[in-house]
XYZ file of C-alpha atoms in Angstrom:
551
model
C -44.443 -33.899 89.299
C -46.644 -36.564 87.686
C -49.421 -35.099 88.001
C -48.713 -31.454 87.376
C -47.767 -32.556 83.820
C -50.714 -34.698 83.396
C -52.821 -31.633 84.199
C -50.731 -29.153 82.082
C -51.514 -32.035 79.227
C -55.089 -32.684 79.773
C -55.301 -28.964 79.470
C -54.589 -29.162 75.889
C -57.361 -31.675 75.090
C -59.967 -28.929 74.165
C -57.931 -27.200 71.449
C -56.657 -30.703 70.480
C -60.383 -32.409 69.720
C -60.917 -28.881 67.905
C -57.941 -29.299 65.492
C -58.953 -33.059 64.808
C -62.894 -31.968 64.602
C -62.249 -29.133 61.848
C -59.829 -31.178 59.871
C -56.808 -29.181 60.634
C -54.875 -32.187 62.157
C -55.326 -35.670 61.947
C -55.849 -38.287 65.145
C -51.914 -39.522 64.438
C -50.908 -36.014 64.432
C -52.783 -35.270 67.615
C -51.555 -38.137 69.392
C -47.990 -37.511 67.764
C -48.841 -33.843 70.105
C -49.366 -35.298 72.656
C -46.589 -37.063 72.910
C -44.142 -34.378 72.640
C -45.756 -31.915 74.608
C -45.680 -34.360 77.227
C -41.931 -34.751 76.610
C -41.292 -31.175 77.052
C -43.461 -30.539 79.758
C -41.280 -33.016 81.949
C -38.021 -30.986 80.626
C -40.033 -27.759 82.243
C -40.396 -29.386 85.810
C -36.801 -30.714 86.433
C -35.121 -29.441 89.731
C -32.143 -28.453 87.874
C -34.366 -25.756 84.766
C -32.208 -25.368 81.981
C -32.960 -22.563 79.744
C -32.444 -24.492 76.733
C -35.260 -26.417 77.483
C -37.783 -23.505 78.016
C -36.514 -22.158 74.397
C -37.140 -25.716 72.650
C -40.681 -25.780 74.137
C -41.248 -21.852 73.165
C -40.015 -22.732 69.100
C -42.233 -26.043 69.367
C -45.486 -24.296 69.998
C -44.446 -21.611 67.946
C -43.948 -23.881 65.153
C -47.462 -25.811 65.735
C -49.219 -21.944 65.495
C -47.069 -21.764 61.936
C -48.627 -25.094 61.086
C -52.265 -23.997 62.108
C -51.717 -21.107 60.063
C -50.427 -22.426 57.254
C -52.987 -25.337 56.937
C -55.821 -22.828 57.207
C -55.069 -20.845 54.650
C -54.664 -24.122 52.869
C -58.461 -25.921 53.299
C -59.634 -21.746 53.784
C -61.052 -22.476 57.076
C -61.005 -19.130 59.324
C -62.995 -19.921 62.321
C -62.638 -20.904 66.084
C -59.297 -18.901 66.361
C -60.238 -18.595 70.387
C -60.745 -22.394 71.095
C -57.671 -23.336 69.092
C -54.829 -20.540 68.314
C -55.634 -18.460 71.727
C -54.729 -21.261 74.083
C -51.054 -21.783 72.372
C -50.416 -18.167 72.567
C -51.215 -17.806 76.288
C -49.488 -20.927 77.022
C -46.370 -19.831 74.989
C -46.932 -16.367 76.976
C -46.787 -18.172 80.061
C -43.525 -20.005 79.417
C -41.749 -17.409 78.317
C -42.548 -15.621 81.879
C -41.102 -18.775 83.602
C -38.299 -17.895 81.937
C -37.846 -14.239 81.797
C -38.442 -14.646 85.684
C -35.990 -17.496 86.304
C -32.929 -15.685 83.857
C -33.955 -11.726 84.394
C -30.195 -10.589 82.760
C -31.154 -12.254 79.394
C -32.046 -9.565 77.132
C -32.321 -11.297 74.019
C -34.795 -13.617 76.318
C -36.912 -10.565 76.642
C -36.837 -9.504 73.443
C -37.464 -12.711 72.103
C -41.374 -12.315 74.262
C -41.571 -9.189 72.651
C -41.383 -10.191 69.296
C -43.683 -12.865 69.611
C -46.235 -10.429 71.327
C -45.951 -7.975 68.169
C -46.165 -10.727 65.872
C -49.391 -12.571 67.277
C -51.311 -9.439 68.474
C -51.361 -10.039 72.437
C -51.228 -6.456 72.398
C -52.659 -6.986 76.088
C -49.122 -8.425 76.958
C -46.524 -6.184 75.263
C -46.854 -3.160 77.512
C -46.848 -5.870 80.457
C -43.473 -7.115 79.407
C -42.193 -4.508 78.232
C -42.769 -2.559 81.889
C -41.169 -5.342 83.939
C -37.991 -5.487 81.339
C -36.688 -1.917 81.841
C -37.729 -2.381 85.936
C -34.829 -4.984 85.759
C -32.388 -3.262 82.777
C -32.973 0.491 83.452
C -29.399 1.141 82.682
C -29.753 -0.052 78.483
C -31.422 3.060 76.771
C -32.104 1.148 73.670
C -34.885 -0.660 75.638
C -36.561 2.591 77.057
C -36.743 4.038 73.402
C -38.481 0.327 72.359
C -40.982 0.517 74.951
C -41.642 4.237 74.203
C -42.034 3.406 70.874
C -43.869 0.344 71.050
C -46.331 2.594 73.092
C -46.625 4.928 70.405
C -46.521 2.591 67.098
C -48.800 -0.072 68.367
C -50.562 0.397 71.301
C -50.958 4.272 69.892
C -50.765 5.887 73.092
C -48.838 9.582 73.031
C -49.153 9.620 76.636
C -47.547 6.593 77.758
C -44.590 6.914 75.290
C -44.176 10.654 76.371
C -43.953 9.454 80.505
C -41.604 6.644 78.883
C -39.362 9.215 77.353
C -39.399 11.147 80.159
C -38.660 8.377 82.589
C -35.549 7.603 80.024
C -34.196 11.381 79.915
C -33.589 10.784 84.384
C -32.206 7.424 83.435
C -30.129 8.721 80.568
C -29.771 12.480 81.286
C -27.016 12.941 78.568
C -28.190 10.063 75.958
C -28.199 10.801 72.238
C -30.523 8.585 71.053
C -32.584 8.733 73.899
C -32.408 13.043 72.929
C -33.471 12.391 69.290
C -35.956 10.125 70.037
C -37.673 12.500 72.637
C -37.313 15.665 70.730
C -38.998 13.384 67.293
C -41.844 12.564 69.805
C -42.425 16.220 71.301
C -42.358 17.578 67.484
C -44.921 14.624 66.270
C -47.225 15.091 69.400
C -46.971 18.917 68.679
C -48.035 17.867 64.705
C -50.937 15.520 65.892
C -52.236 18.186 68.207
C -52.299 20.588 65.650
C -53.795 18.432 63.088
C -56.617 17.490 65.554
C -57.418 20.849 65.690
C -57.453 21.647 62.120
C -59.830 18.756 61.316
C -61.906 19.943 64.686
C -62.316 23.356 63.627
C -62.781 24.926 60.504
C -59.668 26.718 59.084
C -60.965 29.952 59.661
C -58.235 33.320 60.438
C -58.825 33.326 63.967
C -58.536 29.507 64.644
C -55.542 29.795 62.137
C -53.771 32.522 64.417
C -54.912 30.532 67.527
C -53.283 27.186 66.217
C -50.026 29.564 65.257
C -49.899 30.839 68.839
C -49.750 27.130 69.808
C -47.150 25.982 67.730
C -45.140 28.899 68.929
C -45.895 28.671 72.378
C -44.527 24.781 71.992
C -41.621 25.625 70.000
C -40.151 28.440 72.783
C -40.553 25.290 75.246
C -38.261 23.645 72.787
C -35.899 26.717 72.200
C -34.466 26.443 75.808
C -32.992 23.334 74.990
C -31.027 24.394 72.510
C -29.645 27.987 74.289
C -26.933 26.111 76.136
C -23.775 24.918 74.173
C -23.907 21.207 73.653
C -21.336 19.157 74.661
C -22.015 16.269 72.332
C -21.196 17.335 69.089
C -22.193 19.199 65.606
C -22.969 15.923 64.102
C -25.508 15.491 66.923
C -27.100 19.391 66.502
C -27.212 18.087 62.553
C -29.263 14.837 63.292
C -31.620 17.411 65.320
C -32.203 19.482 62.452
C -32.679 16.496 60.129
C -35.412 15.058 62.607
C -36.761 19.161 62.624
C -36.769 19.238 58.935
C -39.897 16.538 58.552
C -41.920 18.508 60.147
C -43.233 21.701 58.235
C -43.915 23.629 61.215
C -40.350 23.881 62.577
C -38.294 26.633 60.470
C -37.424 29.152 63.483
C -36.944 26.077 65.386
C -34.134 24.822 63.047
C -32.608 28.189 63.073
C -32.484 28.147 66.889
C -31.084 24.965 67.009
C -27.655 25.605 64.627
C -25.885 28.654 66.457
C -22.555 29.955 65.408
C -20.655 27.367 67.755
C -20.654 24.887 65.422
C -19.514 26.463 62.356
C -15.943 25.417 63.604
C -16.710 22.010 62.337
C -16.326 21.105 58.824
C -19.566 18.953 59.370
C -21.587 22.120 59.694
C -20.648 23.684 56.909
C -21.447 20.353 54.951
C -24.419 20.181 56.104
C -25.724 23.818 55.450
C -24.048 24.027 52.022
C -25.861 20.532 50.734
C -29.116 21.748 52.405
C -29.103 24.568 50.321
C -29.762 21.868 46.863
C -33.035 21.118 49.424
C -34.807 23.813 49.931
C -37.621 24.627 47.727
C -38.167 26.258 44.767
C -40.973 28.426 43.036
C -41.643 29.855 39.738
C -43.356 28.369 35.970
C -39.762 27.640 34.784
C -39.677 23.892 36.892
C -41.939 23.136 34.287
C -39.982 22.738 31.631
C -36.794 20.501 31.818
C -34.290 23.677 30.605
C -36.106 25.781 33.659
C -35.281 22.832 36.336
C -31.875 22.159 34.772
C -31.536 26.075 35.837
C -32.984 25.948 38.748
C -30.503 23.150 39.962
C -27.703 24.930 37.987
C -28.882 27.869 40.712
C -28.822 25.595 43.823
C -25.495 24.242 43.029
C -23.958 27.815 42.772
C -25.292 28.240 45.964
C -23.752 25.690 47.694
C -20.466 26.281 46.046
C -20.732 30.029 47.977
C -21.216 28.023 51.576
C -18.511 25.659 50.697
C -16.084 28.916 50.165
C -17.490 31.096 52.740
C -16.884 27.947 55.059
C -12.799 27.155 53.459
C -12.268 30.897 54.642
C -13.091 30.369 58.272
C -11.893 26.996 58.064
C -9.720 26.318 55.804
C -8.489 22.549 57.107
C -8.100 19.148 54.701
C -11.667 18.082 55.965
C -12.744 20.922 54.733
C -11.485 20.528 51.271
C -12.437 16.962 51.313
C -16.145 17.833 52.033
C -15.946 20.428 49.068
C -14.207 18.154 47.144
C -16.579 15.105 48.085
C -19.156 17.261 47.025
C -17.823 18.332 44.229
C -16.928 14.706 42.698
C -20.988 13.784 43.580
C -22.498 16.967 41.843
C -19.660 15.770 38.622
C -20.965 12.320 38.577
C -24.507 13.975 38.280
C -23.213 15.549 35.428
C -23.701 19.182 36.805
C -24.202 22.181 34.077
C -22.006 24.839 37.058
C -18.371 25.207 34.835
C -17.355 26.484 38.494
C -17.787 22.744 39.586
C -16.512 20.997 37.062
C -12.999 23.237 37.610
C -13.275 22.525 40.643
C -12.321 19.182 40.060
C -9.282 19.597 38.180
C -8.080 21.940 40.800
C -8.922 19.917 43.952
C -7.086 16.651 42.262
C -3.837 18.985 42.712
C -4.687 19.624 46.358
C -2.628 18.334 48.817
C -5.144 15.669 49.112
C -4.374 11.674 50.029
C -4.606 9.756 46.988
C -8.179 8.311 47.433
C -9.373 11.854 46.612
C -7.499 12.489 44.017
C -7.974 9.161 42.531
C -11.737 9.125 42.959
C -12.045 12.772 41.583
C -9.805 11.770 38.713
C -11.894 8.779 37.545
C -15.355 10.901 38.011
C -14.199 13.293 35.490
C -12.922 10.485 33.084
C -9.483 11.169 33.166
C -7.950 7.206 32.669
C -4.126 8.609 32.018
C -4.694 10.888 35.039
C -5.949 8.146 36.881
C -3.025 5.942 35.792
C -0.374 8.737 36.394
C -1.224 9.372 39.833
C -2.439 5.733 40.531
C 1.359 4.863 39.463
C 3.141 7.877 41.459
C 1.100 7.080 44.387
C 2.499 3.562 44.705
C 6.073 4.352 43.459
C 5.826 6.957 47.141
C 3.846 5.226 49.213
C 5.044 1.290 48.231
C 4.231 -0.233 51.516
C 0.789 1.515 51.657
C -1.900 -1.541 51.161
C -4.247 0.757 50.828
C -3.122 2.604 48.066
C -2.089 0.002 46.103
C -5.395 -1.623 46.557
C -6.794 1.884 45.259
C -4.906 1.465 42.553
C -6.085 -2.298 41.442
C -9.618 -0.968 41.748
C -9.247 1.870 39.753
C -7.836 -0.536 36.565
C -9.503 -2.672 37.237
C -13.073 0.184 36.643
C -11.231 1.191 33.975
C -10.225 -1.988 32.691
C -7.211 -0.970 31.616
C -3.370 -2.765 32.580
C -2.438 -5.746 33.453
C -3.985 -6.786 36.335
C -1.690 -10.120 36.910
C 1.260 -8.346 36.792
C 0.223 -5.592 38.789
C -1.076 -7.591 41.742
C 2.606 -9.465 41.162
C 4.035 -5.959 41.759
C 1.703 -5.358 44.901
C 2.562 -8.406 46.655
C 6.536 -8.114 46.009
C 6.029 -4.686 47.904
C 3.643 -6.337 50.438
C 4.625 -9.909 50.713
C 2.044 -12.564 51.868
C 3.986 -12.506 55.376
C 3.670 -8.431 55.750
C 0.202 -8.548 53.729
C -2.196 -11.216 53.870
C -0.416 -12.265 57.370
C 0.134 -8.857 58.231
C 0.175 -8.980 62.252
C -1.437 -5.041 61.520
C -5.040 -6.209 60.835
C -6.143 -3.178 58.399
C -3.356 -4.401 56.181
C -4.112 -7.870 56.314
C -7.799 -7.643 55.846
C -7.524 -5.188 52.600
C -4.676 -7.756 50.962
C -7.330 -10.089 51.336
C -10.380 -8.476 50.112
C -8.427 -7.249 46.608
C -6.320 -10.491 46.829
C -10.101 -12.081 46.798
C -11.129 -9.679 44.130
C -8.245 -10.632 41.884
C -8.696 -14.187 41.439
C -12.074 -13.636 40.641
C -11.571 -11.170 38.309
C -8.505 -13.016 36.868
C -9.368 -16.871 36.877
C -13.250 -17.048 37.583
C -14.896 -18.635 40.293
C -12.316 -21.808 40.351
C -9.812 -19.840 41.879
C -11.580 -17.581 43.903
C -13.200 -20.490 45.943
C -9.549 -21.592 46.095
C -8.665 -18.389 47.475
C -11.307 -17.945 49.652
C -10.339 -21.879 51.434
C -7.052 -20.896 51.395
C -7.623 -17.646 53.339
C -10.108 -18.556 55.635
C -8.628 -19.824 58.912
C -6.079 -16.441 58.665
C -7.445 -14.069 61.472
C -7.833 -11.448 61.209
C -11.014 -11.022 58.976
C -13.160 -8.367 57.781
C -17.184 -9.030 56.670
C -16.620 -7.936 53.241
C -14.385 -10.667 52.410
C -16.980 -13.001 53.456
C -19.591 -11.099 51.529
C -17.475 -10.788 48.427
C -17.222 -14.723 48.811
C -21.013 -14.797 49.134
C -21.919 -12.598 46.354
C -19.518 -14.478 43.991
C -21.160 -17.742 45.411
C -24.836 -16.191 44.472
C -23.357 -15.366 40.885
C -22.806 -18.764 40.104
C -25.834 -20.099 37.922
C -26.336 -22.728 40.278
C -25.565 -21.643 43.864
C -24.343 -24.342 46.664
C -25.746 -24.092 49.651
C -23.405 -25.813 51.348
C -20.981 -23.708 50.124
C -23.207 -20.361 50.927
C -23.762 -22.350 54.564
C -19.737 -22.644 54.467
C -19.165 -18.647 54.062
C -22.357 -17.822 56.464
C -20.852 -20.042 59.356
C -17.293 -18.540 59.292
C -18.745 -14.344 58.887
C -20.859 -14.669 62.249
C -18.049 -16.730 63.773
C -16.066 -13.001 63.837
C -19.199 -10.999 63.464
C -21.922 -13.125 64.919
C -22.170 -10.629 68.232
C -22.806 -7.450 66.417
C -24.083 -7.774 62.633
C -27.457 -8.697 62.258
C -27.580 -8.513 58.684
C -25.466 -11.745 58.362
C -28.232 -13.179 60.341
C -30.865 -11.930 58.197
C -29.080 -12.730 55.230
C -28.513 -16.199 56.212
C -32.193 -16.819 57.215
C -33.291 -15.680 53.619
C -31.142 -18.277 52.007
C -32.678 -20.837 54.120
C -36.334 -19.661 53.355
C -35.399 -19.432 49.442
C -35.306 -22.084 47.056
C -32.486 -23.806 47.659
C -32.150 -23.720 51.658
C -34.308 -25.610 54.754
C -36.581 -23.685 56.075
C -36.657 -25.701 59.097
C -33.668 -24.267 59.988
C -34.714 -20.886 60.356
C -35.856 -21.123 64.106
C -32.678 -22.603 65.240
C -30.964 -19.726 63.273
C -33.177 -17.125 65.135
C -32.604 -18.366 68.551
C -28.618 -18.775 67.663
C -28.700 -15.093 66.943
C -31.056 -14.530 70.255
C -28.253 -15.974 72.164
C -25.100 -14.286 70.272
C -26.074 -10.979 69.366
C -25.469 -8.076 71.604
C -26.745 -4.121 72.188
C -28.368 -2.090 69.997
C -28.166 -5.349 67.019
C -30.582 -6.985 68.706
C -33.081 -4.704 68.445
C -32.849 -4.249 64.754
C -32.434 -7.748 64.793
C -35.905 -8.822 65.998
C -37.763 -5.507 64.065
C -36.428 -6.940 61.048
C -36.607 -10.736 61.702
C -40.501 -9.627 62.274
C -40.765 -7.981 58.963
C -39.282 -10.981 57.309
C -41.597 -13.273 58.719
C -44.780 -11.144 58.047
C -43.401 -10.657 53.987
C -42.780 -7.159 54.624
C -38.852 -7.119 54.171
């Protein structure tokens, strides 16, 4: 074993001499390498390989390609990147296969290679790993749509990410991500095909009819997809036509896709009546601002008309709340329709739940209205958390009442036992996200820290009451991190396996001002290890953007 280390050292001696020779490290540095590499490399050769130790070595070489980076740019010294930089990466390349080979199951593991691949440009690599990781997890989707992708984004090959796709439809026959990405793929290889052939040729009639007579001829392969009822959904035909609707070439399409079916979901009609405020408009009165204010004045009527059309054929409470929802949005935008704006006194009569009425009510400026029903709502539903939560918010917009007293009220309804300690989590997470909100708003910071320690070991949790705590923490004009570390720890104990923005978010504290940025690698390979599905992909796209300055 000796001597297999010894060699894997004296390997390094090349790149070392160059970092000494070009002034990038110094001969205690190198030796200080040395030393530590030789450490690890005995972890790597242990009968008993413990994955921990194949990380460690992974972030440490990692770390020492951070170091040659930064001190580059430093003494602005650009060249012998193959002698010195290209060594570490294969190396690093190679350890990570060790590993992927030894633990196969370990997704993040995988993902982890691929992320480094993207971010140091072994473009040579990516497609390598990325084939042997769906041989060994066919059955995850999410990684078939990465490698398509990845294909397509950065290695910009159509043809490998269409055979991907295709590959993925067998695996994942009914699939709706793997469906939207595949049908956003055949549409943007249809659009790159025709482009080619408009910069190719001149735009002459008959190569403009012959391109036509292409698109068609791809659409109508496209059509038969969409003849058959679809079992999956009119939110799912909707996020069709939204992928559809970037491309300029697929109007008939769109029309093909939406059939009558769906029109017995309130969804459809949302969508059709809001995608009438999108469609263009022509004419010399958008250039004035009275002709646009008309012209929107115009769509808005128009959408009113679907929204009616659809409450006859459907007339159900979603339905009125999509009208109404609408309705409130278009107010708040200070619409010029009179049509609308009744609208919303007549909805807040409805036979709505409060919320509605409550948010429609504040929209339009009504504070006694808001009050009224606030008040009637609570006196009727007095055990409802949720409305009397509702009801602190909506004073506490309007700043009007007394809050104390009210929340006194609220918890004499819902006491601490059937509220904060509710054994029905929905109740006891909203008692303590407004009983959060109410010390701060009533006694400062002081007493919502107190809150917040006082609350914290009392399961269940949501992640806004830690975010609330965090945002009230970034308020302060001199933030703790120990304090932000304090609220961080405790949101990804409950959400650690799912929410990568609490990762993210945590990692940016730590590469601000007042954090460590040492600590950021152990913080990415923490999430590596907790995170599961579909978060870890967004996970590493994002953690890749925030290392390259781009998020």
């Amino acid at each position: 074993m000796a001597e297999v280390i010894q060699l894997r050292v004296e390997e390094r001696i090349p790149e070392l001499e160059q970092l000494e020779r070009v002034g990038l490290f110094t001969s205690k540095e190198v030796k200080s390498l040395i030393k530590r590499a030789t450490a690890l490399e005995y972890k790597l050769q242990r009968l008993i390989l413990n994955k921990e130790d194949f990380i460690a070595y992974i972030q440490y070489e990692i770390n020492v390609l951070e170091l040659v980076k930064k001190r580059r740019e430093h003494i602005k010294y650009n060249f012998k990147r193959e002698e010195i930089e290209f060594p570490i990466v294969q190396r690093i390349n190679g350890v990570f296969k060790r590993a992927t080979n030894k633990w196969k199951s370990d997704v993040q593991l995988w993902l982890s290679h691929i992320a480094f691949c993207k971010k140091w440009a072994t473009k040579t690599h990516l497609s390598k790993v990325f084939s042997a990781m769906i041989a060994i997890h066919p059955d995850k989707s999410g990684l078939w749509i990465m490698a398509a992708k990845s294909e397509l984004e950065d290695m910009n090959s159509s043809e490998s990410a269409r055979h991907l796709f295709l590959r993925a439809l067998r695996f994942h026959p009914e699939d709706k991500k793997v469906f939207q990405e595949v049908h956003r793929n055949s549409l943007g290889v249809i659009y790159n095909l025709t482009t080619d052939i408009v910069w190719w040729q001149s735009s002459t009639v008959n190569n403009m009819i012959e391109i036509n007579v292409f698109v068609n001829a791809c659409n109508k392969v496209l059509f038969i997809k969409y003849t058959f009822p679809s079992p999956l959904g009119a939110e799912f035909i909707i996020s069709l036509l939204n992928i559809a609707a970037i491309f300029d070439f697929t109007k008939e399409l769109q029309d093909t896709i939406l059939t009558d079916k769906y029109t017995e979901d309130c969804v459809t009609w949302d969508f059709l009546a809001r995608r009438e405020l999108e469609k263009p408009s022509a004419g010399e009165e958008l250039s004035t601002a009275k002709g646009r204010a008309s012209d929107i004045a115009r769509r808005e009527e128009r959408c009113s008309l679907v929204y009616e059309e659809g409450l006859q054929s459907l007339n159900t409470e979603p339905m009125f709340t999509c009208y109404a929802a609408f309705c409130l949005e278009r107010h708040r935008r200070k619409t010029n329709v009179q049509e609308l704006k009744d609208k919303v006194g007549r909805f807040s009569y409805k036979n709505f739940p409060p919320s509605v009425q409550l948010q429609i009510l504040l929209a339009a400026g009504d504070a006694e209205g808001v009050a009224r029903v606030a008040m009637a709502a609570t006196l009727r539903y007095s055990q409802s958390v949720s409305t009397w939560t509702l009801r602190l918010q909506m004073l506490m917009q309007l700043d009007s009442g007394d809050l104390k007293t009210l929340f006194k009220e609220a918890l004499e309804c819902i006491s601490p036992k059937r509220g904060v300690l509710s054994a029905v989590p929905a109740v006891a997470m909203e008692m303590k996200e407004c009983y959060l909100d109410w010390s701060s708003a009533t006694g400062g910071y002081k007493k919502a820290r107190k809150t917040f320690v006082s609350l914290h070991e009392s399961r269940p949790f949501s992640k806004t009451f830690f975010t609330k705590m965090i945002q009230i923490e970034l308020e302060q004009a001199s933030p703790k991190m120990s304090n932000l570390r304090d609220c961080y720890e405790r949101a990804l104990r409950e959400f650690g396996t799912s929410d990568e923005d609490l990762w993210l978010g945590y990692i940016k504290e730590e590469l601000g001002t007042r954090g460590q940025p040492e600590n950021c690698g152990m913080l990415y390979w923490r999430a590596m290890k907790l995170l599961e599905g579909e978060s870890v992909e967004r996970f590493v796209s994002n953690y890749t953007l925030l290392q390259t300055g781009h998020l």
